[in-house]
Phi, psi and omega in degrees: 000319171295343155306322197291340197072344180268094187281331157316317171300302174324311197282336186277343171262304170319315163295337153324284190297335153329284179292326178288332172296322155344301152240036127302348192042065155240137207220147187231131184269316155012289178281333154302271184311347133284330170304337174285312171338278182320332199276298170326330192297324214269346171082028162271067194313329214268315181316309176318290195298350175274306150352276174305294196313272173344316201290326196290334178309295209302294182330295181095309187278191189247098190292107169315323193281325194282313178292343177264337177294320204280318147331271173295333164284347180287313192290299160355279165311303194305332174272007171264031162241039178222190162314109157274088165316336169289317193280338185277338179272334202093008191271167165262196153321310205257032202260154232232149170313294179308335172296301173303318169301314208270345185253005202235007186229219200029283160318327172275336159301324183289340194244006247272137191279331193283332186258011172216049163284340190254035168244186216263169196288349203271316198285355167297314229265301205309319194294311175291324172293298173334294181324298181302324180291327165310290166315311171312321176273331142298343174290335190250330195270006178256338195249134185285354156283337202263311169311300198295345177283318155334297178299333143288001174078022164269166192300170165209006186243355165331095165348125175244166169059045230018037141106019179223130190287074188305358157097184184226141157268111170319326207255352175324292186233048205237146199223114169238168199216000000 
């Protein structure tokens, strides 16, 4: 079911083979680290990590599989209390440069500040702020250091270099004519 994306279902057999160990009066991490999955899958970060946290209680040993979901889910959480840069390009996680490149220039036409100059000042204003934000997600998801850090849940907007930003140009790798 989880392959299927039909994550209720998924969660509703797992949570079955849960309950029956249960009343056997038995726990399996197995079934727990999947449920923590199904939960990642669905963006319940927290719910997950208590999942794992379960799974690793059960193992009792230092299951490597287990310490790395509890991993990604702790990073998880932290970046759905941050900026999602995937969800503002639209893209997924696994999604490939030319892919970023194509949703990030699709978005930046669309919002583009020059193409909403005859609108009213507020939908002016909506249009230049989206616009930074596209360019701000492209500036950390184009560049492969900067994405790996994201993706490890590191700052990535951190001042470098005694303390002054050179900025991102929106306008870099946009060819208008």
């Amino acid at each position: 079911y989880r392959e299927l994306k039909r994550f209720n279902d998924a969660k509703t057999c797992v949570q079955k083979a849960i309950d029956d160990d249960a009343r056997r009066g038995m726990q399996n991490s197995a079934y727990h680290l999947a449920m923590g999955r199904i939960h990642m899958d669905c963006g319940e970060y927290e719910i997950a990590l208590s999942q794992f946290s379960k799974a690793h209680e059960i193992d009792g040993s230092e299951n490597r599989e287990i310490r790395e979901e509890i991993h990604n889910a702790e990073v998880a959480i932290k970046q759905s209390k941050q900026k999602d840069y995937y969800k503002t390009l639209g893209v997924s996680r696994k999604a490939k440069h030319r892919e970023i490149k194509k949703a990030y220039r699709d978005l930046a036409l669309k919002w583009h500040p020059d193409k909403h100059a005859d609108d009213s000042e507020d939908e002016k204003e909506k249009a230049t702020l989206e616009f930074q934000k596209i360019a701000e997600a492209y500036e950390i998801l184009s560049d492969e250091e900067k994405r790996a850090k994201y993706d490890r849940g590191e700052d990535v907007q951190s001042n470098q270099g005694g303390g002054h930003h050179q900025g991102f140009n929106p306008f870099q790798n946009m060819h208008f004519q």
